[in-house]
Amino acid sequence: MVNLIEIKELQKMYLMGKIEVPALRNINLTIEKGEFVAIMGPSGSGKSTLLNMIGMLDIPTSGEIIINGIATSAMREKQRAEFRLKRIGFTFQFFSLLMELTALENVMLPMMMSGENNKDRALILLKIVGMEERAMHMPNELSGGEQQRVAIARALVNKPMLLLADEPTANLDTKSAEQVVNLMRKLNKEINQTIVLVTHESELGRKANRIIWLKDGMVENIQNNSNFDS
Ligand SMILES: Nc1ncnc2c1ncn2[C@@H]1O[C@H](COP(=O)(O)OP(=O)(O)OP(=O)(O)O)[C@@H](O)[C@H]1O
Ligand SMILES: [Mg+2]
C-alpha cells in the first residue's frame, strides 16, 4: 500500500485577539492511495481545519503534511496553488456552482483555469455522476442533490489524486445525501479515487472504509469498516 497523505505531529492554533485557540493538537495519520476515509466528530472538534490543512487551503502552525511524497511545508505559494487546482478536488457544504453558468460550463471551469478545454471529458464526468441529461441546465434548475453531483463532477475534472469533501450532504434531504455518498463510494471503487469526507451523519460515515473520529482537535479513535467490500 502506498501512503498518499502522511500527517506528522500536526498542530493548528488560531489567534483570537491575544488568545490562542488550539484547533488541532498533535495529529498523526496516514491515508493510503485508494482509501475512502470519513472524518467524524462533534462540532468544533477540528474536522474542517484538518481537511483545510490537507487541501493546503491553510497552513499548519507546526508539524508536517506530506502529500504524494512531497512535504507541503517546503512548497511555495505558486506550487501550492497549482497543487490545489490540478491535484486536489474540493466540494463543500454549499454547492458553490456559478449560477450564471450551465452545469457543463461549471464542470469545465477548473479545466479551463489550467488551460484545457476538453468538453468530452466534462460530459463523461457528468455521465458518471448521472447528470448528463442536465448538462445544459442552470444551477437554479437543479435540485440540491443534483447540484452537489455537478460539484463532484467539477471537483474531478482535472483528475485529482485526492477528493476532499466537507459536509457535502449537510443541506440535502436524507435520500439525496445517501445518493451523493453512494456516488463517492462508486468513484472510490470504480476509479480508485482517494476520498476524504467530513460528515456528521454516522449512516454516511459508515459507507467509508475507515472512520477517523476527532475530539478536541485530537484523534480519538480510528474505526475500520470490515463490511466495506460487501
Ligand atoms: N478562523 C478561525 N479563527 C479562530 N478559530 C477558529 C477558526 N476556524 C476554526 N476555529 C476554531 O477551531 C476549532 C475547530 O474548528 P473546525 O471548524 O475545524 O471544527 P469542525 O469540527 O469542522 O466543526 P463543525 O462540525 O461545526 O463544522 C473550533 O474551536 C473553532 O472555533
Ligand atoms: Mg466543519
PDB file of C-alpha atoms and ligand atoms in Angstrom:
ATOM      1  CA  MET A   1       0.000   0.000   0.000  1.00  0.00           C
ATOM      2  CA  VAL A   2       1.187   3.484  -0.854  1.00  0.00           C
ATOM      3  CA  ASN A   3       0.688   6.380   1.531  1.00  0.00           C
ATOM      4  CA  LEU A   4      -0.847   9.310  -0.274  1.00  0.00           C
ATOM      5  CA  ILE A   5      -1.037  11.519   2.802  1.00  0.00           C
ATOM      6  CA  GLU A   6       1.228  11.422   5.841  1.00  0.00           C
ATOM      7  CA  ILE A   7       0.420  13.756   8.694  1.00  0.00           C
ATOM      8  CA  LYS A   8       3.054  14.145  11.386  1.00  0.00           C
ATOM      9  CA  GLU A   9       2.577  15.920  14.701  1.00  0.00           C
ATOM     10  CA  LEU A  10       0.248  18.422  13.086  1.00  0.00           C
ATOM     11  CA  GLN A  11      -0.865  21.359  15.205  1.00  0.00           C
ATOM     12  CA  LYS A  12      -3.046  24.312  14.310  1.00  0.00           C
ATOM     13  CA  MET A  13      -3.610  27.277  16.570  1.00  0.00           C
ATOM     14  CA  TYR A  14      -5.903  30.121  15.691  1.00  0.00           C
ATOM     15  CA  LEU A  15      -5.230  33.510  17.206  1.00  0.00           C
ATOM     16  CA  MET A  16      -8.354  35.195  18.574  1.00  0.00           C
ATOM     17  CA  GLY A  17      -7.084  38.590  19.643  1.00  0.00           C
ATOM     18  CA  LYS A  18      -4.329  37.563  22.021  1.00  0.00           C
ATOM     19  CA  ILE A  19      -5.768  34.176  22.880  1.00  0.00           C
ATOM     20  CA  GLU A  20      -4.557  31.074  21.107  1.00  0.00           C
ATOM     21  CA  VAL A  21      -7.300  28.609  20.234  1.00  0.00           C
ATOM     22  CA  PRO A  22      -5.940  25.095  19.589  1.00  0.00           C
ATOM     23  CA  ALA A  23      -7.944  23.620  16.698  1.00  0.00           C
ATOM     24  CA  LEU A  24      -5.673  20.603  16.049  1.00  0.00           C
ATOM     25  CA  ARG A  25      -3.353  19.082  18.603  1.00  0.00           C
ATOM     26  CA  ASN A  26      -0.697  16.580  17.607  1.00  0.00           C
ATOM     27  CA  ILE A  27      -2.437  14.735  14.779  1.00  0.00           C
ATOM     28  CA  ASN A  28      -0.602  11.719  13.345  1.00  0.00           C
ATOM     29  CA  LEU A  29      -2.300   9.955  10.459  1.00  0.00           C
ATOM     30  CA  THR A  30      -1.666   8.242   7.184  1.00  0.00           C
ATOM     31  CA  ILE A  31      -4.122   7.856   4.331  1.00  0.00           C
ATOM     32  CA  GLU A  32      -3.361   5.369   1.614  1.00  0.00           C
ATOM     33  CA  LYS A  33      -3.922   5.743  -2.109  1.00  0.00           C
ATOM     34  CA  GLY A  34      -7.364   4.436  -2.989  1.00  0.00           C
ATOM     35  CA  GLU A  35      -8.843   4.807   0.500  1.00  0.00           C
ATOM     36  CA  PHE A  36     -12.249   6.302   1.253  1.00  0.00           C
ATOM     37  CA  VAL A  37     -11.914   7.874   4.684  1.00  0.00           C
ATOM     38  CA  ALA A  38     -14.578   9.649   6.718  1.00  0.00           C
ATOM     39  CA  ILE A  39     -13.707  12.230   9.355  1.00  0.00           C
ATOM     40  CA  MET A  40     -16.303  12.479  12.095  1.00  0.00           C
ATOM     41  CA  GLY A  41     -16.638  14.106  15.495  1.00  0.00           C
ATOM     42  CA  PRO A  42     -18.540  16.815  17.351  1.00  0.00           C
ATOM     43  CA  SER A  43     -18.888  20.379  16.126  1.00  0.00           C
ATOM     44  CA  GLY A  44     -15.666  22.275  16.805  1.00  0.00           C
ATOM     45  CA  SER A  45     -13.539  19.111  17.016  1.00  0.00           C
ATOM     46  CA  GLY A  46     -11.329  20.252  14.126  1.00  0.00           C
ATOM     47  CA  LYS A  47     -12.734  18.353  11.129  1.00  0.00           C
ATOM     48  CA  SER A  48     -12.820  21.294   8.711  1.00  0.00           C
ATOM     49  CA  THR A  49      -9.485  22.572   9.974  1.00  0.00           C
ATOM     50  CA  LEU A  50      -7.906  19.191   9.260  1.00  0.00           C
ATOM     51  CA  LEU A  51      -9.453  18.996   5.794  1.00  0.00           C
ATOM     52  CA  ASN A  52      -8.304  22.542   5.004  1.00  0.00           C
ATOM     53  CA  MET A  53      -4.755  21.653   6.060  1.00  0.00           C
ATOM     54  CA  ILE A  54      -4.755  18.546   3.848  1.00  0.00           C
ATOM     55  CA  GLY A  55      -6.148  20.634   0.972  1.00  0.00           C
ATOM     56  CA  MET A  56      -3.499  23.310   1.517  1.00  0.00           C
ATOM     57  CA  LEU A  57      -6.152  25.969   1.973  1.00  0.00           C
ATOM     58  CA  ASP A  58      -4.459  26.913   5.235  1.00  0.00           C
ATOM     59  CA  ILE A  59      -1.013  26.483   6.785  1.00  0.00           C
ATOM     60  CA  PRO A  60      -0.216  24.365   9.883  1.00  0.00           C
ATOM     61  CA  THR A  61       1.187  26.036  12.979  1.00  0.00           C
ATOM     62  CA  SER A  62       3.629  23.141  13.328  1.00  0.00           C
ATOM     63  CA  GLY A  63       4.106  19.599  12.102  1.00  0.00           C
ATOM     64  CA  GLU A  64       4.184  18.305   8.569  1.00  0.00           C
ATOM     65  CA  ILE A  65       1.798  17.106   5.894  1.00  0.00           C
ATOM     66  CA  ILE A  66       3.387  15.025   3.159  1.00  0.00           C
ATOM     67  CA  ILE A  67       1.267  14.530   0.064  1.00  0.00           C
ATOM     68  CA  ASN A  68       2.403  12.006  -2.518  1.00  0.00           C
ATOM     69  CA  GLY A  69       5.899  12.145  -1.070  1.00  0.00           C
ATOM     70  CA  ILE A  70       6.156  15.951  -1.138  1.00  0.00           C
ATOM     71  CA  ALA A  71       6.476  17.909   2.119  1.00  0.00           C
ATOM     72  CA  THR A  72       3.862  20.650   1.787  1.00  0.00           C
ATOM     73  CA  SER A  73       5.758  22.941   4.169  1.00  0.00           C
ATOM     74  CA  ALA A  74       8.506  23.207   1.580  1.00  0.00           C
ATOM     75  CA  MET A  75       6.151  24.338  -1.180  1.00  0.00           C
ATOM     76  CA  ARG A  76       5.977  27.937  -2.238  1.00  0.00           C
ATOM     77  CA  GLU A  77       2.619  29.617  -2.769  1.00  0.00           C
ATOM     78  CA  LYS A  78       2.741  29.151  -6.542  1.00  0.00           C
ATOM     79  CA  GLN A  79       3.293  25.417  -6.187  1.00  0.00           C
ATOM     80  CA  ARG A  80       0.578  25.189  -3.533  1.00  0.00           C
ATOM     81  CA  ALA A  81      -1.896  26.944  -5.822  1.00  0.00           C
ATOM     82  CA  GLU A  82      -1.014  24.638  -8.694  1.00  0.00           C
ATOM     83  CA  PHE A  83      -1.417  21.602  -6.445  1.00  0.00           C
ATOM     84  CA  ARG A  84      -4.839  22.822  -5.281  1.00  0.00           C
ATOM     85  CA  LEU A  85      -6.012  23.416  -8.824  1.00  0.00           C
ATOM     86  CA  LYS A  86      -4.650  20.293 -10.505  1.00  0.00           C
ATOM     87  CA  ARG A  87      -4.098  17.628  -7.874  1.00  0.00           C
ATOM     88  CA  ILE A  88      -6.879  18.175  -5.344  1.00  0.00           C
ATOM     89  CA  GLY A  89     -10.640  18.314  -5.907  1.00  0.00           C
ATOM     90  CA  PHE A  90     -12.872  20.083  -3.372  1.00  0.00           C
ATOM     91  CA  THR A  91     -16.556  20.009  -2.591  1.00  0.00           C
ATOM     92  CA  PHE A  92     -18.180  21.911   0.233  1.00  0.00           C
ATOM     93  CA  GLN A  93     -21.452  22.153   2.088  1.00  0.00           C
ATOM     94  CA  PHE A  94     -22.683  24.937  -0.142  1.00  0.00           C
ATOM     95  CA  PHE A  95     -22.530  23.772  -3.676  1.00  0.00           C
ATOM     96  CA  SER A  96     -20.640  26.822  -4.899  1.00  0.00           C
ATOM     97  CA  LEU A  97     -21.611  26.372  -8.522  1.00  0.00           C
ATOM     98  CA  LEU A  98     -21.529  29.589 -10.503  1.00  0.00           C
ATOM     99  CA  MET A  99     -25.165  30.492 -11.048  1.00  0.00           C
ATOM    100  CA  GLU A 100     -24.596  32.160 -14.445  1.00  0.00           C
ATOM    101  CA  LEU A 101     -23.048  29.035 -15.970  1.00  0.00           C
ATOM    102  CA  THR A 102     -24.670  25.784 -17.095  1.00  0.00           C
ATOM    103  CA  ALA A 103     -23.856  22.522 -15.346  1.00  0.00           C
ATOM    104  CA  LEU A 104     -21.479  21.652 -18.189  1.00  0.00           C
ATOM    105  CA  GLU A 105     -19.722  25.026 -18.058  1.00  0.00           C
ATOM    106  CA  ASN A 106     -19.363  24.698 -14.296  1.00  0.00           C
ATOM    107  CA  VAL A 107     -17.695  21.317 -14.717  1.00  0.00           C
ATOM    108  CA  MET A 108     -15.370  22.700 -17.376  1.00  0.00           C
ATOM    109  CA  LEU A 109     -14.265  25.662 -15.259  1.00  0.00           C
ATOM    110  CA  PRO A 110     -11.271  24.160 -13.367  1.00  0.00           C
ATOM    111  CA  MET A 111     -10.068  22.594 -16.602  1.00  0.00           C
ATOM    112  CA  MET A 112     -10.162  25.930 -18.393  1.00  0.00           C
ATOM    113  CA  MET A 113      -8.300  27.534 -15.492  1.00  0.00           C
ATOM    114  CA  SER A 114      -5.479  25.118 -16.153  1.00  0.00           C
ATOM    115  CA  GLY A 115      -5.535  25.884 -19.863  1.00  0.00           C
ATOM    116  CA  GLU A 116      -7.530  22.918 -21.143  1.00  0.00           C
ATOM    117  CA  ASN A 117     -10.840  22.789 -22.930  1.00  0.00           C
ATOM    118  CA  ASN A 118     -11.980  19.199 -23.063  1.00  0.00           C
ATOM    119  CA  LYS A 119     -15.746  19.220 -23.361  1.00  0.00           C
ATOM    120  CA  ASP A 120     -15.875  15.460 -23.860  1.00  0.00           C
ATOM    121  CA  ARG A 121     -14.175  14.865 -20.537  1.00  0.00           C
ATOM    122  CA  ALA A 122     -16.661  17.155 -18.796  1.00  0.00           C
ATOM    123  CA  LEU A 123     -19.539  15.268 -20.418  1.00  0.00           C
ATOM    124  CA  ILE A 124     -18.086  11.910 -19.351  1.00  0.00           C
ATOM    125  CA  LEU A 125     -17.911  13.155 -15.771  1.00  0.00           C
ATOM    126  CA  LEU A 126     -21.489  14.400 -15.908  1.00  0.00           C
ATOM    127  CA  LYS A 127     -22.409  10.949 -17.098  1.00  0.00           C
ATOM    128  CA  ILE A 128     -20.515   9.260 -14.266  1.00  0.00           C
ATOM    129  CA  VAL A 129     -22.421  11.359 -11.722  1.00  0.00           C
ATOM    130  CA  GLY A 130     -25.705  10.660 -13.524  1.00  0.00           C
ATOM    131  CA  MET A 131     -26.243  14.215 -14.732  1.00  0.00           C
ATOM    132  CA  GLU A 132     -25.597  14.001 -18.454  1.00  0.00           C
ATOM    133  CA  GLU A 133     -29.193  14.874 -19.268  1.00  0.00           C
ATOM    134  CA  ARG A 134     -28.917  18.036 -17.180  1.00  0.00           C
ATOM    135  CA  ALA A 135     -25.732  19.320 -18.829  1.00  0.00           C
ATOM    136  CA  MET A 136     -27.425  22.429 -20.235  1.00  0.00           C
ATOM    137  CA  HIS A 137     -29.373  23.267 -17.080  1.00  0.00           C
ATOM    138  CA  MET A 138     -28.550  26.278 -14.962  1.00  0.00           C
ATOM    139  CA  PRO A 139     -27.835  25.517 -11.270  1.00  0.00           C
ATOM    140  CA  ASN A 140     -31.171  27.042 -10.185  1.00  0.00           C
ATOM    141  CA  GLU A 141     -32.903  24.492 -12.410  1.00  0.00           C
ATOM    142  CA  LEU A 142     -31.341  21.625 -10.418  1.00  0.00           C
ATOM    143  CA  SER A 143     -32.191  20.132  -7.038  1.00  0.00           C
ATOM    144  CA  GLY A 144     -29.683  20.410  -4.192  1.00  0.00           C
ATOM    145  CA  GLY A 145     -28.549  16.819  -4.646  1.00  0.00           C
ATOM    146  CA  GLU A 146     -28.157  17.317  -8.383  1.00  0.00           C
ATOM    147  CA  GLN A 147     -26.124  20.475  -7.812  1.00  0.00           C
ATOM    148  CA  GLN A 148     -23.887  18.592  -5.443  1.00  0.00           C
ATOM    149  CA  ARG A 149     -23.356  15.849  -8.012  1.00  0.00           C
ATOM    150  CA  VAL A 150     -22.367  18.505 -10.576  1.00  0.00           C
ATOM    151  CA  ALA A 151     -19.980  19.940  -7.975  1.00  0.00           C
ATOM    152  CA  ILE A 152     -18.417  16.481  -7.586  1.00  0.00           C
ATOM    153  CA  ALA A 153     -18.010  16.176 -11.367  1.00  0.00           C
ATOM    154  CA  ARG A 154     -16.347  19.578 -11.334  1.00  0.00           C
ATOM    155  CA  ALA A 155     -14.041  18.532  -8.484  1.00  0.00           C
ATOM    156  CA  LEU A 156     -12.892  15.533 -10.531  1.00  0.00           C
ATOM    157  CA  VAL A 157     -12.417  17.190 -13.904  1.00  0.00           C
ATOM    158  CA  ASN A 158      -8.662  17.699 -13.518  1.00  0.00           C
ATOM    159  CA  LYS A 159      -8.238  14.050 -12.415  1.00  0.00           C
ATOM    160  CA  PRO A 160      -7.134  14.996  -8.899  1.00  0.00           C
ATOM    161  CA  MET A 161      -5.259  12.433  -6.861  1.00  0.00           C
ATOM    162  CA  LEU A 162      -7.394  13.417  -3.888  1.00  0.00           C
ATOM    163  CA  LEU A 163     -11.054  14.393  -3.453  1.00  0.00           C
ATOM    164  CA  LEU A 164     -11.848  16.373  -0.303  1.00  0.00           C
ATOM    165  CA  ALA A 165     -15.449  16.891   0.758  1.00  0.00           C
ATOM    166  CA  ASP A 166     -16.512  18.978   3.770  1.00  0.00           C
ATOM    167  CA  GLU A 167     -20.084  18.055   4.728  1.00  0.00           C
ATOM    168  CA  PRO A 168     -21.234  17.898   1.100  1.00  0.00           C
ATOM    169  CA  THR A 169     -24.573  16.489   2.237  1.00  0.00           C
ATOM    170  CA  ALA A 170     -25.362  18.889   5.086  1.00  0.00           C
ATOM    171  CA  ASN A 171     -28.008  20.764   3.098  1.00  0.00           C
ATOM    172  CA  LEU A 172     -29.587  17.725   1.495  1.00  0.00           C
ATOM    173  CA  ASP A 173     -32.518  15.535   2.415  1.00  0.00           C
ATOM    174  CA  THR A 174     -31.698  12.008   3.588  1.00  0.00           C
ATOM    175  CA  LYS A 175     -32.239  10.379   0.205  1.00  0.00           C
ATOM    176  CA  SER A 176     -30.144  12.873  -1.781  1.00  0.00           C
ATOM    177  CA  ALA A 177     -27.438  12.747   0.884  1.00  0.00           C
ATOM    178  CA  GLU A 178     -27.263   8.993   0.563  1.00  0.00           C
ATOM    179  CA  GLN A 179     -27.093   9.241  -3.231  1.00  0.00           C
ATOM    180  CA  VAL A 180     -24.174  11.652  -3.025  1.00  0.00           C
ATOM    181  CA  VAL A 181     -22.209   9.406  -0.675  1.00  0.00           C
ATOM    182  CA  ASN A 182     -23.085   6.315  -2.730  1.00  0.00           C
ATOM    183  CA  LEU A 183     -21.660   8.176  -5.707  1.00  0.00           C
ATOM    184  CA  MET A 184     -18.433   8.780  -3.777  1.00  0.00           C
ATOM    185  CA  ARG A 185     -18.276   5.120  -2.906  1.00  0.00           C
ATOM    186  CA  LYS A 186     -18.746   4.230  -6.560  1.00  0.00           C
ATOM    187  CA  LEU A 187     -15.965   6.621  -7.612  1.00  0.00           C
ATOM    188  CA  ASN A 188     -13.746   5.118  -4.951  1.00  0.00           C
ATOM    189  CA  LYS A 189     -14.374   1.585  -6.137  1.00  0.00           C
ATOM    190  CA  GLU A 190     -14.525   2.116  -9.874  1.00  0.00           C
ATOM    191  CA  ILE A 191     -11.795   4.664 -10.498  1.00  0.00           C
ATOM    192  CA  ASN A 192      -9.913   4.077  -7.236  1.00  0.00           C
ATOM    193  CA  GLN A 193     -10.456   7.716  -6.281  1.00  0.00           C
ATOM    194  CA  THR A 194      -8.948   8.566  -2.896  1.00  0.00           C
ATOM    195  CA  ILE A 195     -11.574  10.455  -0.894  1.00  0.00           C
ATOM    196  CA  VAL A 196     -11.643  12.211   2.474  1.00  0.00           C
ATOM    197  CA  LEU A 197     -15.193  13.025   3.536  1.00  0.00           C
ATOM    198  CA  VAL A 198     -16.191  15.096   6.560  1.00  0.00           C
ATOM    199  CA  THR A 199     -19.657  14.235   7.787  1.00  0.00           C
ATOM    200  CA  HIS A 200     -21.838  14.495  10.865  1.00  0.00           C
ATOM    201  CA  GLU A 201     -24.032  11.591   9.891  1.00  0.00           C
ATOM    202  CA  SER A 202     -22.897   8.172  11.027  1.00  0.00           C
ATOM    203  CA  GLU A 203     -25.115   6.485   8.411  1.00  0.00           C
ATOM    204  CA  LEU A 204     -22.958   8.171   5.783  1.00  0.00           C
ATOM    205  CA  GLY A 205     -19.651   7.760   7.594  1.00  0.00           C
ATOM    206  CA  ARG A 206     -20.279   4.044   7.655  1.00  0.00           C
ATOM    207  CA  LYS A 207     -20.021   3.932   3.873  1.00  0.00           C
ATOM    208  CA  ALA A 208     -16.308   4.775   4.082  1.00  0.00           C
ATOM    209  CA  ASN A 209     -13.658   2.141   4.645  1.00  0.00           C
ATOM    210  CA  ARG A 210     -12.269   3.961   7.672  1.00  0.00           C
ATOM    211  CA  ILE A 211     -13.685   6.488  10.107  1.00  0.00           C
ATOM    212  CA  ILE A 212     -11.320   8.846  11.886  1.00  0.00           C
ATOM    213  CA  TRP A 213     -13.010  10.252  14.981  1.00  0.00           C
ATOM    214  CA  LEU A 214     -11.789  13.642  16.185  1.00  0.00           C
ATOM    215  CA  LYS A 215     -12.396  15.139  19.593  1.00  0.00           C
ATOM    216  CA  ASP A 216     -10.980  18.418  20.882  1.00  0.00           C
ATOM    217  CA  GLY A 217      -8.533  18.596  17.990  1.00  0.00           C
ATOM    218  CA  MET A 218      -7.139  15.113  18.569  1.00  0.00           C
ATOM    219  CA  VAL A 219      -7.716  11.700  17.011  1.00  0.00           C
ATOM    220  CA  GLU A 220      -9.939   9.935  19.483  1.00  0.00           C
ATOM    221  CA  ASN A 221     -10.451   6.686  17.620  1.00  0.00           C
ATOM    222  CA  ILE A 222      -9.961   5.056  14.227  1.00  0.00           C
ATOM    223  CA  GLN A 223     -12.613   2.606  13.155  1.00  0.00           C
ATOM    224  CA  ASN A 224     -12.194   0.178  10.266  1.00  0.00           C
ATOM    225  CA  ASN A 225     -15.263  -0.812   8.339  1.00  0.00           C
ATOM    226  CA  SER A 226     -14.953  -4.533   7.848  1.00  0.00           C
ATOM    227  CA  ASN A 227     -18.073  -4.597   5.651  1.00  0.00           C
ATOM    228  CA  PHE A 228     -16.648  -2.151   3.148  1.00  0.00           C
ATOM    229  CA  ASP A 229     -16.251  -4.551   0.250  1.00  0.00           C
ATOM    230  CA  SER A 230     -19.621  -6.222   0.680  1.00  0.00           C
TER     231      SER A 230
HETATM  232  N1  LIG B   1     -10.608  31.055  11.503  1.00  0.00           N
HETATM  233  C1  LIG B   1     -10.696  30.688  12.786  1.00  0.00           C
HETATM  234  N2  LIG B   1     -10.318  31.520  13.776  1.00  0.00           N
HETATM  235  C2  LIG B   1     -10.372  31.152  15.057  1.00  0.00           C
HETATM  236  N3  LIG B   1     -10.796  29.946  15.483  1.00  0.00           N
HETATM  237  C3  LIG B   1     -11.192  29.066  14.559  1.00  0.00           C
HETATM  238  C4  LIG B   1     -11.180  29.388  13.161  1.00  0.00           C
HETATM  239  N4  LIG B   1     -11.634  28.319  12.471  1.00  0.00           N
HETATM  240  C5  LIG B   1     -11.927  27.378  13.397  1.00  0.00           C
HETATM  241  N5  LIG B   1     -11.664  27.829  14.639  1.00  0.00           N
HETATM  242  C6  LIG B   1     -11.833  27.073  15.888  1.00  0.00           C
HETATM  243  O1  LIG B   1     -11.133  25.851  15.750  1.00  0.00           O
HETATM  244  C7  LIG B   1     -11.891  24.769  16.275  1.00  0.00           C
HETATM  245  C8  LIG B   1     -12.140  23.716  15.212  1.00  0.00           C
HETATM  246  O2  LIG B   1     -12.984  24.254  14.192  1.00  0.00           O
HETATM  247  P1  LIG B   1     -13.455  23.436  12.915  1.00  0.00           P
HETATM  248  O3  LIG B   1     -14.150  24.391  12.034  1.00  0.00           O
HETATM  249  O4  LIG B   1     -12.304  22.709  12.360  1.00  0.00           O
HETATM  250  O5  LIG B   1     -14.478  22.403  13.580  1.00  0.00           O
HETATM  251  P2  LIG B   1     -15.433  21.318  12.883  1.00  0.00           P
HETATM  252  O6  LIG B   1     -15.133  20.010  13.521  1.00  0.00           O
HETATM  253  O7  LIG B   1     -15.327  21.420  11.414  1.00  0.00           O
HETATM  254  O8  LIG B   1     -16.867  21.802  13.368  1.00  0.00           O
HETATM  255  P3  LIG B   1     -18.299  21.733  12.596  1.00  0.00           P
HETATM  256  O9  LIG B   1     -18.765  20.333  12.735  1.00  0.00           O
HETATM  257  O10 LIG B   1     -19.137  22.684  13.398  1.00  0.00           O
HETATM  258  O11 LIG B   1     -18.095  22.170  11.194  1.00  0.00           O
HETATM  259  C9  LIG B   1     -13.165  25.369  16.856  1.00  0.00           C
HETATM  260  O12 LIG B   1     -12.967  25.575  18.240  1.00  0.00           O
HETATM  261  C10 LIG B   1     -13.280  26.697  16.138  1.00  0.00           C
HETATM  262  O13 LIG B   1     -13.943  27.634  16.925  1.00  0.00           O
HETATM  263 MG    MG B   2     -16.663  21.990   9.862  1.00  0.00          MG
END
